[in-house]
Backbone as numpy.savetxt, mean C-alpha at the origin, in Angstrom:
# Nx Ny Nz CAx CAy CAz Cx Cy Cz
-19.66 -57.85 24.96 -19.24 -58.14 23.83 -19.63 -57.48 22.52
-20.78 -57.35 22.35 -21.37 -57.10 20.98 -20.83 -55.75 21.04
-21.29 -54.91 22.20 -21.20 -53.38 22.65 -19.17 -52.91 22.04
-18.61 -53.94 22.63 -17.16 -53.73 22.02 -16.96 -53.99 20.55
-17.50 -54.80 20.34 -17.26 -54.99 18.81 -18.05 -53.61 17.75
-19.11 -53.47 18.35 -19.57 -51.91 17.58 -18.70 -50.57 17.79
-18.33 -50.72 19.21 -17.39 -49.28 19.41 -16.15 -49.29 18.28
-15.79 -50.64 18.25 -13.96 -50.86 17.33 -14.66 -50.55 15.86
-15.84 -51.11 15.18 -15.92 -50.43 13.93 -16.27 -49.55 13.95
-16.91 -48.40 15.18 -17.05 -47.07 15.06 -15.91 -46.66 15.17
-14.77 -46.54 15.68 -13.46 -46.31 15.91 -12.73 -46.52 14.55
-13.33 -47.92 13.82 -12.18 -47.59 12.47 -13.11 -46.86 11.57
-13.84 -46.83 11.79 -14.90 -46.06 10.67 -14.58 -44.31 10.77
-14.53 -44.28 11.99 -13.89 -42.78 12.63 -12.81 -42.19 12.11
-11.68 -43.51 12.33 -10.03 -43.29 11.78 -10.04 -42.80 10.03
-11.31 -43.70 9.56 -11.33 -43.95 8.08 -11.58 -42.39 7.03
-12.68 -41.83 8.14 -13.13 -40.68 7.59 -11.97 -39.39 8.01
-11.28 -39.63 9.13 -10.60 -38.80 9.19 -9.28 -38.99 8.47
-8.81 -40.03 8.20 -7.77 -40.16 6.55 -8.13 -39.36 5.79
-9.58 -39.75 5.28 -9.95 -39.13 4.00 -9.97 -37.67 4.04
-10.28 -37.19 5.45 -10.73 -35.62 5.34 -9.22 -35.04 5.30
-8.17 -35.82 5.89 -6.70 -35.40 5.56 -6.41 -35.37 4.35
-6.87 -36.38 3.41 -6.15 -36.57 2.34 -6.86 -35.49 1.18
-8.23 -35.06 1.33 -9.09 -34.10 0.96 -8.29 -32.71 0.99
-7.80 -32.30 2.22 -7.56 -31.43 2.87 -5.87 -31.32 1.89
-5.04 -32.08 1.83 -3.83 -32.29 1.10 -4.38 -32.11 -0.28
-4.95 -32.37 -0.78 -5.52 -32.50 -2.22 -6.13 -30.61 -2.58
-6.82 -30.17 -1.56 -6.96 -28.89 -1.78 -6.17 -27.88 -1.88
-5.21 -28.42 -0.35 -4.00 -27.21 -0.53 -2.98 -27.40 -1.51
-2.76 -28.54 -1.99 -2.38 -28.72 -3.51 -2.57 -27.88 -4.67
-4.24 -28.08 -4.72 -4.74 -27.22 -5.93 -4.77 -25.79 -5.70
-4.68 -25.36 -4.20 -4.47 -23.88 -3.94 -3.17 -23.57 -4.31
-2.30 -24.01 -3.84 -0.85 -23.77 -4.17 -0.20 -23.91 -5.62
-0.15 -25.38 -5.92 0.52 -26.08 -6.83 2.04 -25.52 -6.77
2.41 -25.78 -8.11 3.99 -24.93 -7.87 4.13 -23.72 -8.75
3.19 -23.36 -9.16 3.11 -22.36 -10.36 2.29 -21.33 -9.86
2.46 -19.95 -10.57 1.28 -18.98 -10.33 1.21 -18.12 -11.46
0.05 -17.31 -11.77 -0.14 -16.39 -12.67 0.46 -14.86 -11.87
1.31 -14.25 -12.70 1.64 -13.20 -12.18 2.25 -12.23 -13.32
2.52 -10.71 -12.98 2.37 -9.63 -14.41 4.27 -9.69 -14.47
4.38 -9.76 -15.62 5.67 -9.62 -16.20 6.38 -8.40 -16.84
7.59 -7.90 -16.16 7.84 -7.02 -16.77 9.50 -7.26 -17.73
9.63 -7.29 -18.74 10.77 -7.48 -19.96 12.01 -6.93 -19.55
11.56 -5.39 -19.43 13.13 -4.43 -19.72 12.21 -2.93 -19.20
13.03 -2.38 -18.82 12.85 -0.70 -18.27 12.50 -0.41 -19.78
11.30 0.85 -19.55 11.05 1.31 -20.66 9.38 1.56 -20.37
8.40 1.86 -21.81 7.43 1.83 -22.01 6.63 0.83 -21.58
5.81 1.30 -20.38 5.12 0.01 -19.70 4.34 -0.81 -20.64
3.81 0.05 -21.41 2.71 -0.96 -22.35 3.43 -1.67 -23.51
4.61 -1.11 -23.70 5.54 -2.28 -24.37 6.34 -3.34 -23.57
6.29 -3.11 -22.44 7.13 -3.97 -21.73 6.37 -5.25 -20.70
5.15 -4.53 -20.73 4.57 -5.30 -19.63 3.66 -6.75 -20.20
3.32 -7.76 -19.44 3.00 -8.90 -19.74 2.53 -9.87 -18.56
2.12 -11.08 -19.03 1.32 -11.53 -17.78 2.08 -13.27 -18.16
2.23 -14.08 -17.33 3.15 -15.54 -17.25 2.20 -16.00 -16.59
2.26 -17.20 -16.71 1.61 -18.38 -15.69 2.48 -19.32 -15.31
3.56 -18.83 -15.49 4.55 -20.19 -14.70 5.62 -19.69 -13.93
5.28 -18.85 -13.28 6.16 -18.35 -12.31 6.18 -18.75 -11.05
7.33 -19.62 -10.54 7.01 -20.27 -9.30 6.52 -19.59 -7.74
5.79 -20.34 -6.86 5.08 -19.70 -6.09 6.33 -19.58 -5.22
6.28 -18.43 -4.09 7.71 -18.33 -3.69 7.62 -18.58 -2.05
8.28 -19.31 -1.17 8.33 -19.58 -0.01 8.86 -18.82 0.96
7.59 -19.01 2.05 8.36 -17.56 3.11 9.38 -18.24 3.99
10.40 -17.26 4.02 11.16 -17.64 5.10 11.26 -17.26 6.48
12.33 -17.25 7.75 12.00 -16.55 8.63 11.81 -15.17 8.84
10.59 -15.05 9.45 10.14 -13.42 9.62 8.98 -13.46 8.22
8.84 -14.14 7.38 8.14 -13.78 6.26 6.72 -14.58 6.03
5.43 -14.21 5.18 4.42 -14.67 5.28 4.31 -14.92 3.53
3.71 -15.99 3.45 2.98 -15.97 1.92 1.73 -15.88 1.66
1.26 -14.94 1.18 0.07 -14.53 1.36 -0.64 -14.87 -0.29
-2.02 -14.89 -0.34 -2.64 -15.28 -1.64 -3.26 -13.91 -1.95
-2.38 -13.32 -2.62 -3.02 -11.67 -3.03 -4.75 -11.12 -3.50
-4.90 -10.56 -2.70 -6.49 -10.02 -3.26 -6.35 -8.58 -3.87
-5.15 -7.73 -3.67 -5.34 -6.51 -4.12 -3.82 -6.03 -3.92
-3.33 -5.25 -5.19 -2.14 -4.71 -5.00 -1.98 -3.24 -5.28
-1.54 -2.54 -4.52 -1.78 -0.72 -5.01 -0.28 -0.37 -5.72
-0.45 0.30 -6.58 0.36 0.93 -7.62 0.52 2.35 -7.17
1.64 2.93 -7.10 2.10 4.53 -7.08 3.21 5.14 -7.77
3.48 6.24 -8.09 4.01 6.99 -8.85 5.87 6.51 -8.28
5.96 5.96 -7.20 6.95 4.95 -6.93 7.30 4.22 -7.84
5.98 3.27 -8.12 6.38 1.87 -9.12 6.61 2.15 -10.64
5.84 3.46 -10.80 6.05 4.03 -12.33 7.33 4.38 -12.31
8.20 4.96 -11.32 9.40 5.09 -11.33 10.90 4.03 -11.56
10.26 2.83 -10.76 10.80 1.81 -10.97 10.60 0.95 -11.97
9.55 1.17 -12.73 9.35 0.25 -13.96 10.53 1.46 -15.41
10.45 2.53 -15.01 11.08 3.47 -15.90 12.76 3.01 -15.67
13.04 2.78 -14.83 14.63 2.29 -14.42 15.25 3.55 -14.15
14.53 4.54 -13.43 15.21 5.69 -12.91 15.95 5.27 -11.59
15.04 4.42 -10.78 15.98 4.00 -9.80 16.28 2.55 -9.27
17.27 2.31 -10.90 17.61 0.84 -10.97 18.63 0.70 -9.96
19.78 1.70 -9.82 20.52 1.52 -8.84 20.44 0.79 -7.33
19.10 1.23 -6.97 18.67 0.49 -5.60 17.52 -0.20 -5.58
16.70 -0.34 -6.81 15.49 -0.84 -6.70 15.45 -1.82 -8.20
16.55 -1.94 -8.89 16.21 -2.71 -10.03 16.10 -4.56 -9.86
15.76 -4.98 -10.40 15.58 -6.23 -10.42 16.89 -7.07 -10.35
16.98 -8.30 -9.58 17.77 -8.86 -9.74 18.48 -10.03 -10.73
17.03 -10.45 -11.62 17.00 -10.77 -13.01 15.88 -10.35 -13.58
16.02 -10.44 -15.18 14.77 -10.47 -16.07 14.34 -11.53 -16.47
12.93 -11.73 -16.33 12.01 -10.95 -16.24 11.68 -10.39 -14.70
10.68 -9.49 -13.98 10.46 -9.43 -12.83 8.97 -9.21 -12.50
8.54 -9.21 -11.70 7.15 -8.73 -11.15 6.77 -8.05 -10.21
6.00 -6.90 -11.06 6.22 -5.42 -10.34 5.09 -5.52 -8.89
5.25 -4.46 -8.51 4.26 -4.04 -7.36 4.95 -4.28 -5.98
4.48 -3.96 -4.72 4.93 -4.22 -3.59 3.80 -3.87 -2.50
3.07 -3.14 -2.43 1.76 -2.78 -1.28 0.73 -4.08 -1.73
0.67 -4.69 -0.74 -0.65 -5.82 -1.11 -1.32 -5.85 0.06
-2.65 -6.68 -0.13 -3.60 -7.02 1.00 -3.83 -8.58 0.58
-3.93 -9.28 1.37 -3.85 -10.61 0.85 -4.06 -11.66 2.39
-4.42 -13.00 1.97 -4.78 -13.88 3.23 -3.34 -14.67 3.20
-3.11 -15.04 4.24 -2.06 -15.88 4.72 -2.47 -17.51 4.56
-1.46 -17.72 3.17 -1.70 -19.30 3.67 -0.44 -20.22 4.16
0.82 -19.37 4.18 1.87 -20.23 4.67 2.55 -19.17 5.61
3.04 -20.14 6.36 4.06 -19.13 7.61 5.05 -19.99 8.14
5.99 -19.41 8.60 7.75 -19.70 9.00 7.61 -20.76 9.82
7.86 -21.73 10.32 7.52 -22.46 11.80 7.90 -21.60 12.74
8.93 -20.40 12.94 9.04 -19.70 13.99 8.12 -18.25 14.06
7.48 -18.02 13.03 5.83 -17.00 13.28 5.09 -17.18 14.33
4.98 -15.89 15.37 4.47 -15.76 16.28 3.07 -14.97 16.47
3.59 -13.87 15.13 2.43 -12.85 15.22 1.26 -13.31 14.17
1.24 -14.17 13.13 0.12 -14.27 12.20 0.02 -15.53 12.07
-1.11 -16.02 11.59 -1.37 -17.34 11.73 -2.25 -17.41 9.97
-2.29 -18.44 9.47 -2.61 -19.10 8.01 -4.09 -18.61 8.36
-4.90 -17.70 7.36 -6.49 -17.63 7.46 -6.15 -16.20 7.89
-5.24 -15.56 8.28 -5.15 -14.20 8.70 -5.47 -13.36 7.20
-5.90 -11.93 7.24 -5.99 -10.86 6.06 -5.17 -9.96 6.84
-4.24 -9.79 5.78 -3.06 -8.90 6.17 -3.03 -7.60 4.95
-2.45 -6.45 5.73 -1.94 -5.56 4.85 -0.61 -5.43 4.96
0.04 -5.45 3.84 1.38 -5.42 4.13 2.33 -4.45 2.86
3.42 -3.40 3.31 3.84 -2.61 2.34 5.48 -3.44 2.35
5.82 -2.70 0.57 6.81 -3.41 0.49 8.24 -2.75 1.15
8.98 -3.60 1.33 10.46 -3.44 1.81 11.46 -2.81 0.86
11.66 -1.60 0.79 12.46 -0.69 -0.17 12.59 -1.28 -1.59
12.20 -2.34 -1.86 12.07 -2.68 -3.13 10.50 -3.23 -3.60
9.80 -2.16 -4.58 8.26 -2.89 -4.63 8.26 -3.82 -6.04
8.66 -5.40 -5.51 8.80 -6.20 -6.67 7.96 -7.32 -6.00
7.12 -7.86 -6.95 6.29 -9.30 -6.60 4.77 -9.04 -5.91
4.55 -7.80 -5.92 3.12 -7.91 -5.88 1.93 -8.25 -6.46
2.19 -8.11 -7.89 1.50 -8.02 -9.03 1.19 -9.85 -9.60
1.00 -10.75 -8.41 1.05 -11.84 -8.66 -0.12 -12.48 -8.00
-0.74 -13.30 -8.01 -1.53 -14.59 -7.60 -1.12 -14.91 -5.74
0.28 -14.88 -5.73 0.87 -15.05 -4.33 1.94 -14.18 -4.45
2.45 -13.61 -3.10 3.55 -12.93 -2.56 4.26 -13.00 -1.29
5.14 -13.06 -1.01 6.10 -13.01 0.30 6.16 -11.81 0.59
6.13 -11.62 1.90 5.78 -10.24 2.58 6.39 -10.43 4.15
7.18 -9.30 4.76 8.21 -9.32 5.97 6.90 -9.42 6.90
6.78 -10.36 7.86 5.59 -9.89 8.94 5.81 -8.55 9.58
6.81 -8.04 9.83 7.07 -6.97 10.28 6.70 -5.58 9.86
6.22 -5.67 8.61 5.97 -4.96 7.83 4.36 -5.09 7.33
3.78 -5.92 8.28 2.21 -6.47 7.89 1.32 -6.29 9.40
0.22 -5.74 8.77 -1.01 -5.51 9.84 -2.34 -6.30 9.60
-3.04 -6.59 10.69 -4.25 -7.33 9.77 -5.24 -6.14 9.51
-5.46 -6.47 8.32 -6.44 -5.66 7.96 -7.79 -5.50 8.77
-7.97 -3.93 8.98 -9.59 -4.05 9.72 -10.55 -4.38 9.29
-11.43 -4.55 10.16 -12.51 -5.14 9.26 -13.56 -4.55 8.66
-13.60 -3.18 8.77 -14.21 -1.98 8.18 -13.50 -1.72 6.99
-12.68 -2.46 6.42 -12.03 -1.86 5.01 -12.16 -3.29 4.19
-12.12 -2.65 3.10 -12.09 -3.75 2.09 -10.82 -4.22 1.59
-10.50 -5.06 1.14 -8.86 -5.45 0.40 -8.30 -4.48 -0.54
-9.06 -3.86 -1.34 -8.87 -3.03 -1.89 -8.32 -1.26 -0.92
-9.20 -1.21 -0.28 -8.67 0.20 0.40 -7.51 -0.83 1.56
-7.56 -1.51 1.98 -6.42 -2.17 2.82 -4.99 -2.04 2.15
-5.06 -2.65 0.91 -3.76 -2.39 -0.11 -3.24 -1.06 -0.33
-4.19 -0.26 -0.31 -4.00 1.22 -0.64 -3.47 1.91 0.68
-3.66 1.49 1.51 -3.31 2.15 2.70 -1.57 1.74 3.07
-1.19 0.63 2.53 -0.44 -0.09 3.33 1.06 1.03 3.24
1.55 1.97 2.05 2.34 2.69 2.34 2.00 4.06 2.31
0.95 4.29 1.88 0.50 5.73 1.55 0.21 6.39 2.75
-0.88 5.72 3.65 -1.58 5.84 4.89 -0.34 6.22 6.07
0.62 4.92 5.88 1.41 5.26 6.85 2.80 6.66 6.77
2.94 7.01 5.18 3.51 8.19 4.90 2.84 9.37 5.65
1.39 9.48 5.47 0.69 10.36 5.52 0.87 10.60 6.99
0.22 9.84 7.99 0.27 9.70 9.13 1.71 10.05 9.86
2.99 10.02 8.79 4.32 10.37 9.55 4.40 12.07 9.25
3.95 12.22 8.38 3.93 13.68 8.14 3.02 14.67 8.90
2.04 14.18 9.00 0.94 14.68 9.96 1.90 14.66 11.26
1.81 14.02 12.18 2.63 13.83 13.18 3.71 14.88 13.15
4.46 14.56 12.43 5.66 15.67 12.48 5.28 17.12 12.29
4.53 17.83 11.58 4.33 19.13 11.20 2.89 19.83 11.57
2.08 19.00 11.62 0.43 19.47 11.84 0.45 19.49 13.51
0.00 21.39 13.73 -0.33 21.49 15.46 -1.94 21.83 15.32
-2.24 21.84 16.36 -3.77 22.40 16.48 -3.53 24.13 16.10
-4.63 24.28 15.08 -4.59 25.49 14.80 -3.70 26.13 13.28
-2.83 24.82 12.91 -2.07 25.07 11.97 -2.73 25.54 10.77
-2.37 25.94 9.83 -2.92 26.62 8.18 -2.10 25.70 7.23
-2.68 24.97 6.72 -1.90 23.46 5.95 -2.32 23.69 4.62
-1.43 23.73 3.58 -1.82 23.55 2.03 -0.93 22.28 1.53
-1.85 21.55 0.76 -1.51 20.29 0.65 -0.88 20.14 -0.85
-0.12 20.27 -1.42 0.29 20.44 -2.96 -0.05 18.78 -3.41
-1.05 18.52 -4.45 -1.17 17.36 -5.05 -2.13 16.67 -4.24
-3.20 16.70 -3.64 -4.40 16.42 -2.60 -4.88 15.16 -2.63
-5.29 14.61 -3.99 -5.72 13.74 -4.39 -5.17 12.52 -4.96
-3.87 12.39 -4.50 -3.01 10.99 -4.76 -3.45 9.91 -3.33
-3.04 9.04 -3.37 -2.59 8.19 -2.07 -2.47 8.56 -0.77
-0.91 9.48 -0.91 -0.74 10.34 0.49 -1.49 11.20 0.79
-1.90 12.28 -0.17 -2.98 13.28 0.04 -4.36 13.04 0.56
-4.96 12.19 0.29 -6.23 11.89 0.55 -6.25 11.55 1.78
-5.14 10.55 2.36 -4.78 10.57 4.00 -4.75 11.72 4.43
-3.80 12.83 4.15 -2.97 13.68 4.76 -4.03 14.65 4.89
-4.97 14.82 3.85 -6.16 15.86 4.36 -6.77 15.65 5.29
-7.18 14.28 5.42 -8.11 13.75 6.66 -7.40 13.96 7.90
-5.84 13.63 7.80 -5.10 13.28 9.26 -5.20 14.71 9.81
-4.59 16.00 8.81 -4.52 17.37 9.48 -5.52 17.73 9.98
-6.69 17.57 9.47 -8.03 18.02 10.09 -8.29 17.56 11.62
-7.88 15.54 11.45 -7.59 15.22 12.86 -7.06 16.12 13.88
-5.65 16.09 13.20 -4.45 16.62 14.27 -4.88 18.52 14.57
-6.19 18.62 14.14 -6.46 20.11 14.70 -6.05 21.29 13.87
-5.89 20.97 12.70 -5.43 21.98 11.75 -7.04 22.90 11.50
-6.36 24.28 11.76 -7.54 25.00 11.37 -8.26 25.62 10.10
-7.02 25.02 9.14 -7.62 25.74 7.80 -6.54 24.46 6.69
-7.16 23.77 6.10 -6.51 22.98 5.03 -7.11 23.10 3.54
-6.12 23.57 3.06 -6.23 24.06 1.13 -5.40 22.85 0.45
-5.94 22.40 -0.63 -5.01 21.76 -1.24 -5.33 21.87 -2.92
-4.29 21.14 -3.53 -4.44 21.33 -5.06 -5.26 20.43 -5.86
-6.08 20.14 -6.58 -6.35 19.06 -7.19 -7.53 19.34 -8.13
-7.62 18.88 -8.85 -8.82 18.70 -9.97 -10.44 17.71 -9.51
-9.86 17.42 -8.51 -10.98 16.69 -8.33 -11.61 17.37 -6.60
-12.27 18.63 -6.95 -12.85 19.22 -6.22 -13.76 18.55 -5.02
-14.51 18.15 -5.54 -15.77 17.41 -4.65 -15.20 16.32 -3.96
-14.14 15.49 -4.39 -13.67 14.54 -3.55 -12.59 14.61 -2.19
-11.93 16.26 -2.46 -11.39 16.74 -1.57 -12.39 17.57 -0.48
-13.26 17.87 -1.11 -14.24 18.99 0.14 -14.80 17.90 1.00
-15.55 16.54 0.41 -15.91 15.39 0.92 -14.72 14.87 2.37
-13.43 15.01 1.77 -12.73 14.76 2.97 -12.03 15.62 3.79
-12.40 16.83 3.79 -12.37 17.96 4.45 -11.63 19.34 4.60
-11.19 19.09 3.05 -10.58 20.43 2.76 -11.48 21.52 2.60
-10.68 22.76 3.49 -11.46 24.11 3.20 -11.45 24.77 2.18
-10.12 24.56 1.40 -10.06 25.53 -0.02 -9.60 24.69 -1.17
-10.14 24.67 -2.29 -9.44 23.23 -3.28 -9.15 24.26 -4.57
-8.12 24.20 -4.99 -7.28 25.07 -6.11 -7.32 23.85 -7.07
-7.94 24.34 -8.24 -7.95 23.69 -9.65 -6.40 24.18 -10.10
-5.41 23.45 -10.12 -4.07 23.51 -10.41 -4.33 23.70 -12.14
-5.40 23.26 -13.08 -5.37 23.43 -14.03 -5.69 24.65 -14.70
-6.79 25.92 -13.74 -7.01 26.94 -14.06 -6.40 28.06 -13.21
-5.69 27.72 -12.13 -5.42 28.66 -10.87 -4.20 28.35 -10.30
-3.04 29.23 -10.01 -2.27 29.12 -9.66 -2.46 29.00 -8.06
-1.64 28.06 -6.97 -1.70 28.29 -5.74 -0.88 29.75 -5.25
0.21 30.06 -5.61 0.71 31.08 -5.17 -0.01 32.57 -5.44
-0.54 32.41 -6.08 -1.52 33.82 -6.55 -2.45 34.12 -6.00
-3.13 33.15 -5.16 -4.36 32.99 -4.36 -4.01 34.46 -3.34
-4.89 35.29 -3.48 -4.89 36.64 -2.56 -4.99 36.29 -1.15
-6.13 35.31 -0.75 -6.07 34.92 0.55 -4.80 34.21 1.41
-4.01 33.44 0.48 -2.91 32.86 0.86 -1.84 34.11 1.17
-1.56 34.83 0.62 -0.58 36.30 1.03 -1.04 36.88 1.98
-2.35 36.98 2.43 -3.07 37.62 3.43 -2.80 36.78 4.66
-2.93 35.76 4.80 -3.01 34.74 5.73 -2.05 33.06 5.32
-0.61 33.70 5.64 0.50 32.66 5.45 0.10 31.01 5.73
0.57 30.06 5.51 0.56 28.83 5.75 1.50 28.38 6.65
1.64 27.64 8.07 2.04 27.11 8.59 3.18 26.07 8.05
2.15 25.30 7.17 3.21 23.65 6.81 2.30 23.76 5.03
3.53 23.59 4.69 3.43 23.05 3.10 3.34 21.88 2.85
2.66 20.94 2.38 3.15 19.47 1.91 3.41 19.42 0.85
4.37 18.95 -0.02 4.93 19.25 -1.42 4.62 17.78 -1.72
3.37 17.19 -2.46 3.65 15.78 -2.75 3.77 15.78 -4.24
4.10 16.89 -4.68 4.23 16.79 -6.53 5.69 16.58 -6.60
6.54 17.29 -5.99 7.87 16.90 -6.15 8.41 18.19 -7.05
9.95 17.99 -6.63 10.73 19.42 -7.07 11.11 20.29 -6.09
12.07 21.01 -6.11 12.66 22.46 -5.66 11.74 23.51 -5.86
11.32 23.53 -6.97 10.19 24.77 -7.64 9.26 25.19 -6.29
8.80 24.39 -5.96 7.39 24.41 -4.89 8.54 25.39 -3.83
9.47 24.82 -3.13 10.07 25.38 -2.37 10.49 27.31 -2.78
10.92 27.22 -3.70 11.46 28.78 -4.52 10.25 29.38 -4.39
8.69 28.88 -4.84 7.86 29.64 -4.97 7.53 29.88 -3.65
7.20 29.57 -3.00 6.20 29.68 -1.56 7.05 30.74 -0.92
8.78 30.84 -1.09 9.52 31.60 -0.47 9.27 32.88 -0.89
9.41 33.00 -2.23 9.34 33.70 -3.30 8.00 34.87 -3.16
6.84 33.75 -3.10 5.75 34.74 -3.08 5.11 34.64 -1.69
6.03 34.48 -0.73 5.32 34.54 0.67 4.22 33.84 1.53
4.07 33.11 0.76 2.45 32.32 1.02 2.97 31.52 2.20
4.29 31.45 2.56 4.76 30.28 3.90 5.54 31.51 4.90
4.84 31.34 6.30 5.55 31.94 7.61 6.82 31.91 7.76
7.42 32.83 8.14 9.07 32.82 8.30 9.25 31.86 9.01
8.38 31.20 10.16 8.44 30.03 11.01 7.82 28.85 10.49
7.05 28.89 9.25 6.66 27.52 8.65 7.66 26.64 7.95
6.87 25.60 7.49 7.98 24.52 6.76 7.37 23.97 5.52
8.55 23.47 4.87 8.05 23.05 3.72 8.02 21.73 3.72
7.47 20.61 3.73 7.70 19.11 3.50 7.60 18.41 2.13
8.80 18.19 1.65 8.50 17.59 0.50 8.74 15.99 0.25
7.73 15.74 -0.37 7.46 14.16 -0.26 7.29 13.90 -2.00
8.08 12.94 -2.36 7.78 12.41 -3.55 8.83 11.05 -4.07
C-alpha cells in the first residue's frame, strides 16, 4: 500500500513537471515570436538613403501551405534589389502596399511550418531564394517557399548560405548550359555574386582558360581565374592575346547590348561561340 502511494505521488509530481515544462515552452515560444518584429522599411521609390528606415511593429507573417516561417540569420542583397528599390521594375516587382520590407534571399532557422509540410521541420536551417519578388527578407522573420528552399550545408556559414541562394543557382545554370571541357571562357564582371561562383564552376566543368574583368585581382586568382583584366585600366577587347585565341563563351554579368557588339566587332568571340547576357 505504501509503495502504491509513493507511485501515485511520483506520477503526480511527474505530471506537474510536464505541465510546468509545457508552460515554460509556451512562454519561450511566445517570447520568441510575439506578434510583431523588427524589419527594414522602405517608404517610396528613390534614393535609398532617403527612403530607408527601421520599424519594430511589423506583423510576423504566418506560413501557408507550401511555406515556412524562418527566423532570419542573413539576407543577401544584389543589383536586382537596387532595381526594385529604384522603381525600375515596379510593373512586376512593385509592392502591393507601402511601406514594404526589401530583400529576398535569406538563410534562417525554421520556426513554424504548415500542417501539410513534409520536407522541412522546425529547427532546420535553410537557404531560401525569393519567388519573383524580392520582398520581406530584411526582417527578423520571413515566410519562404518550401520548394525554393534547401538545407544549409553544414560547411557553409549562414552568410554564405544566403549569398548562394540565387547567385549560386544562376551560376550553376549558366555553367551547365555553356561550358564544355576545353572551353575558353570570359566572365565580364567576375567579382559579383554570380561571377565569383561562375569562375569556379567553369573551372570545375573543365574550361581550359578562364579570364574575367574585375578590380579584385587577388580574389579572382584565388577562385581559379587564369587572367584578370582590371577594367579601370585596361579594355578586355583590346587584349592582343584574346584576339589571337578567341573565346568559346563570354558571360556578360554587367549588362547591356554593347558587350555583344564589342565582342563581334573586335573578333574576340569565335564564330561558333556564344555570349550569354545576364543582368
